[in-house]
Coordinates of N, CA and C in Angstrom, one line a residue:
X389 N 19.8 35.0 -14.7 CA 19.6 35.1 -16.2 C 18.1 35.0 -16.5
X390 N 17.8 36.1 -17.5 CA 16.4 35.9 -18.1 C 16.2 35.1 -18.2
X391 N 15.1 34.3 -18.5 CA 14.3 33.3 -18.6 C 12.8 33.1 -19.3
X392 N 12.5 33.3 -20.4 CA 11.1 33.4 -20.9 C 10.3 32.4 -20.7
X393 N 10.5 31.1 -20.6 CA 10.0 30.0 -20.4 C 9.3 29.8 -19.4
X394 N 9.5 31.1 -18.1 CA 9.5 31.1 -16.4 C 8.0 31.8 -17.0
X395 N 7.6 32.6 -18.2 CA 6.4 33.6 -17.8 C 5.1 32.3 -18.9
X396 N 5.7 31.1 -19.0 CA 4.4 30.8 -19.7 C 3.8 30.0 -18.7
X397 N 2.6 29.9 -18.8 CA 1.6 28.7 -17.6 C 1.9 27.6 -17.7
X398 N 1.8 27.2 -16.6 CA 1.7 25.4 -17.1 C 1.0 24.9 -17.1
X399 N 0.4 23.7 -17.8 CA -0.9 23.6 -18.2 C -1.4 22.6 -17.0
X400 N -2.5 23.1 -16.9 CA -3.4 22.3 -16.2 C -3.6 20.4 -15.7
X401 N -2.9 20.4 -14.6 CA -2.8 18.8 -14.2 C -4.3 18.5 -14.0
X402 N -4.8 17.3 -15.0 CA -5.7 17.0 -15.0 C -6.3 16.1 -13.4
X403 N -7.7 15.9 -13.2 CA -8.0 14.8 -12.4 C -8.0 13.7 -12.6
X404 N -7.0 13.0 -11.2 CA -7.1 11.5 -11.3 C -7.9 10.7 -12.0
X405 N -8.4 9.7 -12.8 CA -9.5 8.9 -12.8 C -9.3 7.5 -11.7
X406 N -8.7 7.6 -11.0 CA -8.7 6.6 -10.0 C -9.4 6.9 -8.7
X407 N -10.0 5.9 -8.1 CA -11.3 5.5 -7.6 C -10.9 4.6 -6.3
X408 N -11.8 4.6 -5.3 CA -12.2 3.1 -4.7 C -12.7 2.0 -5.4
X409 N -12.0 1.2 -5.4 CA -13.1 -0.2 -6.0 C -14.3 -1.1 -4.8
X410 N -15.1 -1.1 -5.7 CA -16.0 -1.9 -4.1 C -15.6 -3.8 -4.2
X411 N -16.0 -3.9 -2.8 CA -15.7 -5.0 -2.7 C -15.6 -6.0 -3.4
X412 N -16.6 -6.3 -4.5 CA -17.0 -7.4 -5.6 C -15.9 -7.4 -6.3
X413 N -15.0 -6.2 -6.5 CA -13.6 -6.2 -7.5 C -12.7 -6.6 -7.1
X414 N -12.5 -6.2 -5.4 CA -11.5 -6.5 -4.7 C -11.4 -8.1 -4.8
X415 N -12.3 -8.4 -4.6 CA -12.8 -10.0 -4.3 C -12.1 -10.8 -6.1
X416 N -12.6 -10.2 -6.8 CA -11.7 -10.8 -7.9 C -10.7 -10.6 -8.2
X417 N -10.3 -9.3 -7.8 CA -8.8 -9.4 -8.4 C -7.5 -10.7 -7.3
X418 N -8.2 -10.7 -6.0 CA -7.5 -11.3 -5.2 C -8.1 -12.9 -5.6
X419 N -8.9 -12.9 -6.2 CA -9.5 -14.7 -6.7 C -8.8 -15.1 -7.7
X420 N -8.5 -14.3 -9.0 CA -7.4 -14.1 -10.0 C -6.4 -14.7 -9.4
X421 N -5.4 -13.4 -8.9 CA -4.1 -13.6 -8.2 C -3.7 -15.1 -7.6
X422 N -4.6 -15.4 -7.1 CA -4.7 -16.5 -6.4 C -4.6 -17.7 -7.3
X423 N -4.9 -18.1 -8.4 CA -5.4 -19.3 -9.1 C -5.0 -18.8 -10.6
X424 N -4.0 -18.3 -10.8 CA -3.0 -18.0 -11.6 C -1.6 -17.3 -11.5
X425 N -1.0 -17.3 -12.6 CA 0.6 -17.3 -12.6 C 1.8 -18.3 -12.1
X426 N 2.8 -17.5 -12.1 CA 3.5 -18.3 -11.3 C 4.1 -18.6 -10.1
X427 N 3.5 -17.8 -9.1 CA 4.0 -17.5 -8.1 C 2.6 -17.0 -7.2
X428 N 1.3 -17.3 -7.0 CA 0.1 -16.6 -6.5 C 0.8 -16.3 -5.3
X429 N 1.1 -17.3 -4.3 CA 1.7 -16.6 -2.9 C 2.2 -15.1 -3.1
X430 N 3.3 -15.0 -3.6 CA 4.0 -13.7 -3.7 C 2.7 -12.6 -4.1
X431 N 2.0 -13.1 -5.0 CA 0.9 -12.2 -5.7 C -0.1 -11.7 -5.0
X432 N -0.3 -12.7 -4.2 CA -1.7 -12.8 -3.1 C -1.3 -11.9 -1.9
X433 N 0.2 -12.2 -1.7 CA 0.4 -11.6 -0.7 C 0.8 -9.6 -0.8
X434 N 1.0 -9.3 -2.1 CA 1.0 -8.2 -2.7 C -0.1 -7.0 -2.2
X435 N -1.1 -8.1 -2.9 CA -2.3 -7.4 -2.7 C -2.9 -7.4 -1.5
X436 N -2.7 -8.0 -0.8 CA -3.3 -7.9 0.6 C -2.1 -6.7 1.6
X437 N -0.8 -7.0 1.4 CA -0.1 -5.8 2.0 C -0.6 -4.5 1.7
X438 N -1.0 -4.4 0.0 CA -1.3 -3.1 -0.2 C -2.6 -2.6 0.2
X439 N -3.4 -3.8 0.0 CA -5.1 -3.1 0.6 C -5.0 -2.8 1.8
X440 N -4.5 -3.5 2.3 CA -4.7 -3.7 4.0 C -3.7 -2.3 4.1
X441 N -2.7 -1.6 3.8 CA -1.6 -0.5 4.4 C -2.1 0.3 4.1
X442 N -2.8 0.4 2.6 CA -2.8 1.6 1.5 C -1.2 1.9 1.3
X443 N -0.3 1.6 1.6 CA 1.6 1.9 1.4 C 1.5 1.6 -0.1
X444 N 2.6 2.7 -0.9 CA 2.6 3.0 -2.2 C 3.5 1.5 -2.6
X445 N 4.0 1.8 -4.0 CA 4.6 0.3 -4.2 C 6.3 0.2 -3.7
X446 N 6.4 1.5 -3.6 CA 8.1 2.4 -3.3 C 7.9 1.4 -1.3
X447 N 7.4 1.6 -0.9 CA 7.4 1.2 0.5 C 7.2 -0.5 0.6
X448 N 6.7 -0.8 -0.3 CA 7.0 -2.8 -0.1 C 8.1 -2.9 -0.7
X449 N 8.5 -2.3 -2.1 CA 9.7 -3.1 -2.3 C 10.8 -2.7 -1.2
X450 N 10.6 -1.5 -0.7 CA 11.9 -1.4 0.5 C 11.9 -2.1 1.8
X451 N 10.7 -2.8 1.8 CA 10.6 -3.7 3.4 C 11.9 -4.4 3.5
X452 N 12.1 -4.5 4.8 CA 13.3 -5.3 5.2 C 12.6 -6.6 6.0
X453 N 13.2 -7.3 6.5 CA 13.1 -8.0 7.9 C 13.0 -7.4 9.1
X454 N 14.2 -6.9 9.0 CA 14.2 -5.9 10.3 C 13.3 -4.7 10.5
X455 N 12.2 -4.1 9.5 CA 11.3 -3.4 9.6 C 9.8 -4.3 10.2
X456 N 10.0 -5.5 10.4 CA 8.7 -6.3 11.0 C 8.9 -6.4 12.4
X457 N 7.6 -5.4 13.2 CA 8.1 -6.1 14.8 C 6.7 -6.7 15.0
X458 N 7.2 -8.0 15.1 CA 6.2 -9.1 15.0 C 5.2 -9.0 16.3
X459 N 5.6 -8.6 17.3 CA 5.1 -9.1 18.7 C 3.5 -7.9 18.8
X460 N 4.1 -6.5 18.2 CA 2.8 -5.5 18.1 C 2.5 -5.3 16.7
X461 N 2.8 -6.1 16.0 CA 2.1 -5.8 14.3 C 2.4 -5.0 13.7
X462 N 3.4 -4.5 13.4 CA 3.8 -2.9 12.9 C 4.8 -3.6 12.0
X463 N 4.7 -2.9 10.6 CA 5.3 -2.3 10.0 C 6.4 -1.2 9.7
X464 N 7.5 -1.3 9.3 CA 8.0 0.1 9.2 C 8.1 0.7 7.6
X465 N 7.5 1.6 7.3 CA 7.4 1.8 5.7 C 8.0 2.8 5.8
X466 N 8.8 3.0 4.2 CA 9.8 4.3 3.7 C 9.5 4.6 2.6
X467 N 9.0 5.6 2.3 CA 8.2 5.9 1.4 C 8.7 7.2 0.3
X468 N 8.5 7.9 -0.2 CA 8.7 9.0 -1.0 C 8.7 10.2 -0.4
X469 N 9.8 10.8 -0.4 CA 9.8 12.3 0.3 C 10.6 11.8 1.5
X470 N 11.3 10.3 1.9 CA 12.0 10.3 3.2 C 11.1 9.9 4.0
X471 N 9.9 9.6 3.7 CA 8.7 9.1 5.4 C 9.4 8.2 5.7
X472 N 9.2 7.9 6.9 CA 9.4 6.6 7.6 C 8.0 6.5 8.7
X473 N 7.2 5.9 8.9 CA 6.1 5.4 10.0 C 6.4 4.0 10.3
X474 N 5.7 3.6 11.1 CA 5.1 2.5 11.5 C 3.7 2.3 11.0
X475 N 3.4 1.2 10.7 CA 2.1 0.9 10.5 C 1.4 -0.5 11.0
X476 N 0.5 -0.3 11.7 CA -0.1 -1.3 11.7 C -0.7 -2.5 11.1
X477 N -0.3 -3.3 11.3 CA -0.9 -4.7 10.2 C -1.9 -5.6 11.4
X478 N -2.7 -6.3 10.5 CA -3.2 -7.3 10.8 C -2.1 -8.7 11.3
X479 N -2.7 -9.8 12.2 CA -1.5 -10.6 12.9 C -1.4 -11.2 11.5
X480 N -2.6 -11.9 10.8 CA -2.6 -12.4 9.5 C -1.7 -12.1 8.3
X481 N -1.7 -10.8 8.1 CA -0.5 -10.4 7.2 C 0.7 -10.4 7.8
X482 N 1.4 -10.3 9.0 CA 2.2 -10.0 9.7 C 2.8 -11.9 9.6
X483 N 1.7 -12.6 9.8 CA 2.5 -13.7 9.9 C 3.0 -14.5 8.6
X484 N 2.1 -13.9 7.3 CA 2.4 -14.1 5.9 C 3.7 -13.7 5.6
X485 N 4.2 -12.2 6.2 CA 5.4 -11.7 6.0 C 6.4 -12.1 6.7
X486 N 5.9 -12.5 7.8 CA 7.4 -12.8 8.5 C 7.7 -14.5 7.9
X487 N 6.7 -15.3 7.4 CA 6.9 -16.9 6.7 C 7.4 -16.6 5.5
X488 N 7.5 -15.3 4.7 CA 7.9 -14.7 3.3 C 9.0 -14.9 3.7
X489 N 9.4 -14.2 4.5 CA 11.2 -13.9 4.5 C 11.8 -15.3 5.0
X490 N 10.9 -16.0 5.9 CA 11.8 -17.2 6.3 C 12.2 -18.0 5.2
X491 N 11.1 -18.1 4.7 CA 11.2 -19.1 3.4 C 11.7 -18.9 2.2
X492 N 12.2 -17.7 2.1 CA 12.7 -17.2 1.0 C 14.4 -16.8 0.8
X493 N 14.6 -16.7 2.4 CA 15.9 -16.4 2.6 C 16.5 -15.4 3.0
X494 N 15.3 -14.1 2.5 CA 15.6 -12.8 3.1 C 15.5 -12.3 4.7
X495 N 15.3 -14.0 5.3 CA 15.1 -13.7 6.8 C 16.7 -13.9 7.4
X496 N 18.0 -14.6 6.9 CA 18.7 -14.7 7.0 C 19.4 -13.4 7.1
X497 N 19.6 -12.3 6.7 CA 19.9 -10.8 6.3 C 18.7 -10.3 7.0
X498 N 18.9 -9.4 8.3 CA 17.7 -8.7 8.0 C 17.8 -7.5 7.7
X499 N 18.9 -7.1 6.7 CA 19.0 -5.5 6.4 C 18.4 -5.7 4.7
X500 N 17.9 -7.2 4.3 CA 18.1 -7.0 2.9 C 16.6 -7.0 2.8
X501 N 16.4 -6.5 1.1 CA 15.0 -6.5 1.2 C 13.8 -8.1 1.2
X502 N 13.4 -7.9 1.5 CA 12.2 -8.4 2.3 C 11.6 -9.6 1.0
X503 N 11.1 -8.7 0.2 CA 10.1 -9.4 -1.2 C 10.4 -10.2 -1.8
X504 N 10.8 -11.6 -2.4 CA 11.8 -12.0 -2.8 C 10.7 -13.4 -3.7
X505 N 11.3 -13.3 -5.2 CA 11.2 -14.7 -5.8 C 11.3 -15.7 -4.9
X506 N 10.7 -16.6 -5.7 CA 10.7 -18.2 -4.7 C 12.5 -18.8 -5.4
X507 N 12.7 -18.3 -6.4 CA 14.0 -18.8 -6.0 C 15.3 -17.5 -5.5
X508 N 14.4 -16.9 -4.3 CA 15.3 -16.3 -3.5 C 16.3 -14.6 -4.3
X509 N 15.7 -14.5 -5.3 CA 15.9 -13.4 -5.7 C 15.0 -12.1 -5.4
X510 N 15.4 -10.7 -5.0 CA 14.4 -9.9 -4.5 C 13.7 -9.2 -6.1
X511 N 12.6 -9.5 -5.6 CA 11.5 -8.8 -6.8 C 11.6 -7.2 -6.9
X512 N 11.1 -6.6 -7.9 CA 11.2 -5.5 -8.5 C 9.9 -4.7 -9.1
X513 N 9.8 -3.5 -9.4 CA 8.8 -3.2 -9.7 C 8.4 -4.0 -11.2
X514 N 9.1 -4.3 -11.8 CA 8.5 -5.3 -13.2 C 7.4 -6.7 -12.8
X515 N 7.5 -7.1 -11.7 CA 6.4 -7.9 -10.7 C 5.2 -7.5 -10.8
X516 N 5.3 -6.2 -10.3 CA 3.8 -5.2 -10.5 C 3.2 -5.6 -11.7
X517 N 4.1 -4.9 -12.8 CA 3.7 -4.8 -14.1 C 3.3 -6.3 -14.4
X518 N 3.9 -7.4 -14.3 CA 3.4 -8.7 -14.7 C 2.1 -9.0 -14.5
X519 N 2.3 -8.4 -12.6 CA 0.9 -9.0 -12.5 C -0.2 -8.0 -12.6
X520 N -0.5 -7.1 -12.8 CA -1.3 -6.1 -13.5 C -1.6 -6.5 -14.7
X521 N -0.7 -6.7 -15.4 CA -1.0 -7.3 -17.2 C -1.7 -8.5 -17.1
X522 N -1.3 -9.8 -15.8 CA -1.5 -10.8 -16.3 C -3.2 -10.7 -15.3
X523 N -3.7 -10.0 -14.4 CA -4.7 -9.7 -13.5 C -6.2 -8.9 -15.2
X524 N -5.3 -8.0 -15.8 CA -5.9 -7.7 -17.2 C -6.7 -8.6 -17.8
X525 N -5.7 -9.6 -18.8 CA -5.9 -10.8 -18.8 C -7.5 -11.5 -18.9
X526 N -7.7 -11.3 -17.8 CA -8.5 -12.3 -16.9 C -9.5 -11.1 -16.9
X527 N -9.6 -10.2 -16.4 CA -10.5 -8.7 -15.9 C -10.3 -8.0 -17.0
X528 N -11.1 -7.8 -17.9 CA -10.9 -6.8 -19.1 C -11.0 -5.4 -18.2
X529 N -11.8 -5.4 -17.0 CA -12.4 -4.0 -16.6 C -11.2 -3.5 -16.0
X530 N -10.0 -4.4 -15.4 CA -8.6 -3.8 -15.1 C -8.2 -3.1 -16.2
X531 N -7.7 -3.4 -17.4 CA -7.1 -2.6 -18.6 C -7.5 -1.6 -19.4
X532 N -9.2 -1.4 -19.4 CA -10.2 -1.0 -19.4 C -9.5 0.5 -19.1
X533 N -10.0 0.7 -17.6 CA -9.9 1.9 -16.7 C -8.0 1.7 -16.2
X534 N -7.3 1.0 -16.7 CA -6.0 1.4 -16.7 C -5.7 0.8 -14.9
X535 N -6.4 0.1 -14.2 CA -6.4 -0.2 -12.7 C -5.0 -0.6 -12.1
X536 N -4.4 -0.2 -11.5 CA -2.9 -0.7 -10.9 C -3.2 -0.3 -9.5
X537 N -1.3 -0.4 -9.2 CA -1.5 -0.6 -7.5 C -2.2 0.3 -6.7
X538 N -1.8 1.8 -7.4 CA -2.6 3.0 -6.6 C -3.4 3.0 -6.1
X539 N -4.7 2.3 -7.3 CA -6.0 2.2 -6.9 C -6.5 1.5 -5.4
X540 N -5.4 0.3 -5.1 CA -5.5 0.2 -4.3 C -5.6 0.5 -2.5
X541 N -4.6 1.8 -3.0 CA -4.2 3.1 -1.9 C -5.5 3.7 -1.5
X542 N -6.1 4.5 -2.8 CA -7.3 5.5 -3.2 C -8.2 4.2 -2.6
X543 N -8.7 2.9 -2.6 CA -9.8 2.7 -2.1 C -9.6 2.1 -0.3
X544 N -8.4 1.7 0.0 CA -8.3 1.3 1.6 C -8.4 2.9 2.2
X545 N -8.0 4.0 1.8 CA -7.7 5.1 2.1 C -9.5 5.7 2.2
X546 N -10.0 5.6 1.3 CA -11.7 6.0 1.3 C -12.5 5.1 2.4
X547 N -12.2 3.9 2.5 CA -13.0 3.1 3.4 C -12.7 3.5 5.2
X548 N -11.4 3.9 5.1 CA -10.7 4.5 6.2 C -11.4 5.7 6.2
X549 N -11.6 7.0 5.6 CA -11.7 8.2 6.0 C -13.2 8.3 5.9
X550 N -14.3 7.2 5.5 CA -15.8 6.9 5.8 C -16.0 6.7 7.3
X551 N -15.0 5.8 7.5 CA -15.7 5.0 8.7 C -15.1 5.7 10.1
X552 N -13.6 6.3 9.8 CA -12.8 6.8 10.5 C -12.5 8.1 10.9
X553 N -13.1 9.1 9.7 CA -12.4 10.4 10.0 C -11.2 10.8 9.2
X554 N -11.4 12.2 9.1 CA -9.8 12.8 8.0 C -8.8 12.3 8.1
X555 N -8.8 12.7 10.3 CA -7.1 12.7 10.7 C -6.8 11.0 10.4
X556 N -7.7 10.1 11.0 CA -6.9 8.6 10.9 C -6.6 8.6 9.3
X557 N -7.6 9.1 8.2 CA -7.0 8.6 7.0 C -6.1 9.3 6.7
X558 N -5.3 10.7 7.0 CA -4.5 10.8 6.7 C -2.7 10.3 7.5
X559 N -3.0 9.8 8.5 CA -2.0 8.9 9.4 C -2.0 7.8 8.5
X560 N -3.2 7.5 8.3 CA -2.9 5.9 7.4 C -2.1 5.8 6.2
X561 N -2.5 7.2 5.4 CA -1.8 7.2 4.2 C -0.1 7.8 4.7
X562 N -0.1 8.0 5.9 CA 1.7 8.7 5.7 C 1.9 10.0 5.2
X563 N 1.1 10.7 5.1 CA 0.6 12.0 4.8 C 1.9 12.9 5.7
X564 N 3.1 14.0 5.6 CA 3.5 14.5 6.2 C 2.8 15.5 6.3
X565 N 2.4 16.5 7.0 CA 2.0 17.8 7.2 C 2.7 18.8 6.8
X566 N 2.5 20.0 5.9 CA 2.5 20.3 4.7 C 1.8 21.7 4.4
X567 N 2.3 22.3 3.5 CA 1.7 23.3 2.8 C 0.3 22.6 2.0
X568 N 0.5 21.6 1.6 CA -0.4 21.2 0.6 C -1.6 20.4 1.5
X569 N -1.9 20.8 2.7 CA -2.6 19.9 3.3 C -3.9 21.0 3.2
X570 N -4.8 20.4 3.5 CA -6.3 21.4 3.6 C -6.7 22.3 4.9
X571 N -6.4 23.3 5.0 CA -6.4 24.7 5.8 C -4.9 24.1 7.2
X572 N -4.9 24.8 7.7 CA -4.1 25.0 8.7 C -4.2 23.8 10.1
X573 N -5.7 23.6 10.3 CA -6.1 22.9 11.4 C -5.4 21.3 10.8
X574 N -5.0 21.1 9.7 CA -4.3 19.6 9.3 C -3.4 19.3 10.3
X575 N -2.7 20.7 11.2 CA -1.4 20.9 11.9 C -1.7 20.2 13.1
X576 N -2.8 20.9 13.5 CA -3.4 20.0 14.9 C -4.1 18.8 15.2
X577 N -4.7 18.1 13.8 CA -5.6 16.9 13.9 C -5.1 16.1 14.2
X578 N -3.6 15.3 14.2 CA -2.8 14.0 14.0 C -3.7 13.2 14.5
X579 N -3.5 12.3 14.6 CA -4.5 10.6 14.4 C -3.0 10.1 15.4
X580 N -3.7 9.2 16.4 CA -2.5 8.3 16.8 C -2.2 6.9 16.5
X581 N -1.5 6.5 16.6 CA -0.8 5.0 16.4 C -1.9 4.2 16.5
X582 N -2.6 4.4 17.8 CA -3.3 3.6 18.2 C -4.8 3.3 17.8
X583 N -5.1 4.4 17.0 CA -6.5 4.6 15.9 C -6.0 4.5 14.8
X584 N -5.1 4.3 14.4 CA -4.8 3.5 13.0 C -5.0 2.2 13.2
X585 N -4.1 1.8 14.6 CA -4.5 0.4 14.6 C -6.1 0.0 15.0
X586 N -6.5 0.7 15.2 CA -8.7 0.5 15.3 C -9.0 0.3 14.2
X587 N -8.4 1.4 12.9 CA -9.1 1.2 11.9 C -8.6 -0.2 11.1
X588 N -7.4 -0.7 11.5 CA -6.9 -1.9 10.7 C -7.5 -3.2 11.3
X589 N -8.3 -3.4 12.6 CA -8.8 -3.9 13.6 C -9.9 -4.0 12.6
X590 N -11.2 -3.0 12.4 CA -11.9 -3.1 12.0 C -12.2 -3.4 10.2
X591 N -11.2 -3.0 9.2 CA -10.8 -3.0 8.0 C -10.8 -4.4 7.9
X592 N -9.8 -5.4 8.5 CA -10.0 -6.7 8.2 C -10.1 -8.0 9.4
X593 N -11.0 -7.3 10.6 CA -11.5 -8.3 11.5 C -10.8 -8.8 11.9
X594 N -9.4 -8.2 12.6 CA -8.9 -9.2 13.4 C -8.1 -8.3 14.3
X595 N -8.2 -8.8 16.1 CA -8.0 -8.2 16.5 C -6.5 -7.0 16.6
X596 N -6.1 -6.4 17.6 CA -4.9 -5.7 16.9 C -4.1 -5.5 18.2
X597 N -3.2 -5.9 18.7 CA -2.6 -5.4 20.3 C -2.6 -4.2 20.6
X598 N -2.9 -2.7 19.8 CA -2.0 -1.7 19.5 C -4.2 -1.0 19.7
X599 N -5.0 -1.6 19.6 CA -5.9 -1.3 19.2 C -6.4 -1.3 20.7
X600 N -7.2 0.3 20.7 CA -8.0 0.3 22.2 C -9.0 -0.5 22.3
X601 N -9.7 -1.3 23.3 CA -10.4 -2.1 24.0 C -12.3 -1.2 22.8
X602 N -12.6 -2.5 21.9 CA -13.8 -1.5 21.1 C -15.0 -2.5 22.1

């Protein structure tokens, strides 16, 4: 069937305005978090999963239990479009997450999700939203420039592809290989397991099992 609607343009997707933040921001938003609301643990721990993975918000709220293998630091994230990876974590976050679920209940189940209120209910994306609003608050420059979780994707993702190279930042972010990827050679670059885990080694100082001998 005809269709006129098929011959008009579609208008122009504008550019992101989201950014890296430098450290001095990071440093507050996580000093906030920390020394307000109701729940900083859950909050603190938010933000450090996401700076440290760059994983979208769709891949924390799906963590399980059973997606933590505690002994090599990996994550397993499920993300948009069907990804599934492993990701390397720090031992530090890894042991935050595996005392999350103990203490919360979601370690009992390990098919359930992972994130959970302190009184044992699993959180939601309206979490985000709270603490975004209530992180505002406090940071006018958050509400300002509209700052959420993403941003925190866009700046572990830049400090990665500075220090690291294309292919590990795109291994980092979960990136499937694609039409939409930048020339053809995207096909051959892959980044291995084992230089993501370098770059998480060196991102937050601590060593990594997964990580070659630097």
């Amino acid at each position: 069937m005809h269709n006129p609607a098929r011959r008009v343009p579609k208008p122009r997707r504008l550019p992101s305005t989201r950014r890296a933040l430098p450290d001095s921001r990071l440093a507050e938003l996580h000093r906030v978090a920390a020394s307000t609301g109701n729940d900083p643990s859950l909050d603190t721990l938010l933000l450090r999963l996401h700076t440290e993975t760059a994983c979208r918000r769709g891949g924390a709220l799906a963590l399980r239990p059973v997606d933590l293998d505690v002994e090599q630091c990996l994550i397993q994230l499920r993300e948009k479009g069907g990804t599934v990876r492993w990701q390397p974590v720090s031992p530090t976050l890894m042991s935050h997450l595996h005392t999350h679920g103990m203490q919360r209940g979601s370690g009992s189940d390990p098919q359930e999700q992972l994130l959970r209120y302190a009184n044992g209910s699993p959180i939601t994306r309206r979490r985000y939203d709270h603490l975004w609003s209530r992180l505002g608050r406090y940071l006018p420059w958050i509400t300002t420039q509209q700052v959420s979780t993403h941003w925190l994707r866009h700046t572990t993702l830049t400090w990665v592809e500075r220090h690291f190279g294309y292919a590990v930042a795109r291994e980092f972010a979960g990136h499937a290989t694609g039409h939409g990827d930048v020339g053809a050679t995207a096909t051959y670059i892959r980044a291995s397991l084992n230089e993501v885990a370098a770059a998480v080694a060196a991102l937050t100082g601590e060593d990594h099992p997964l990580a070659p001998d630097r």
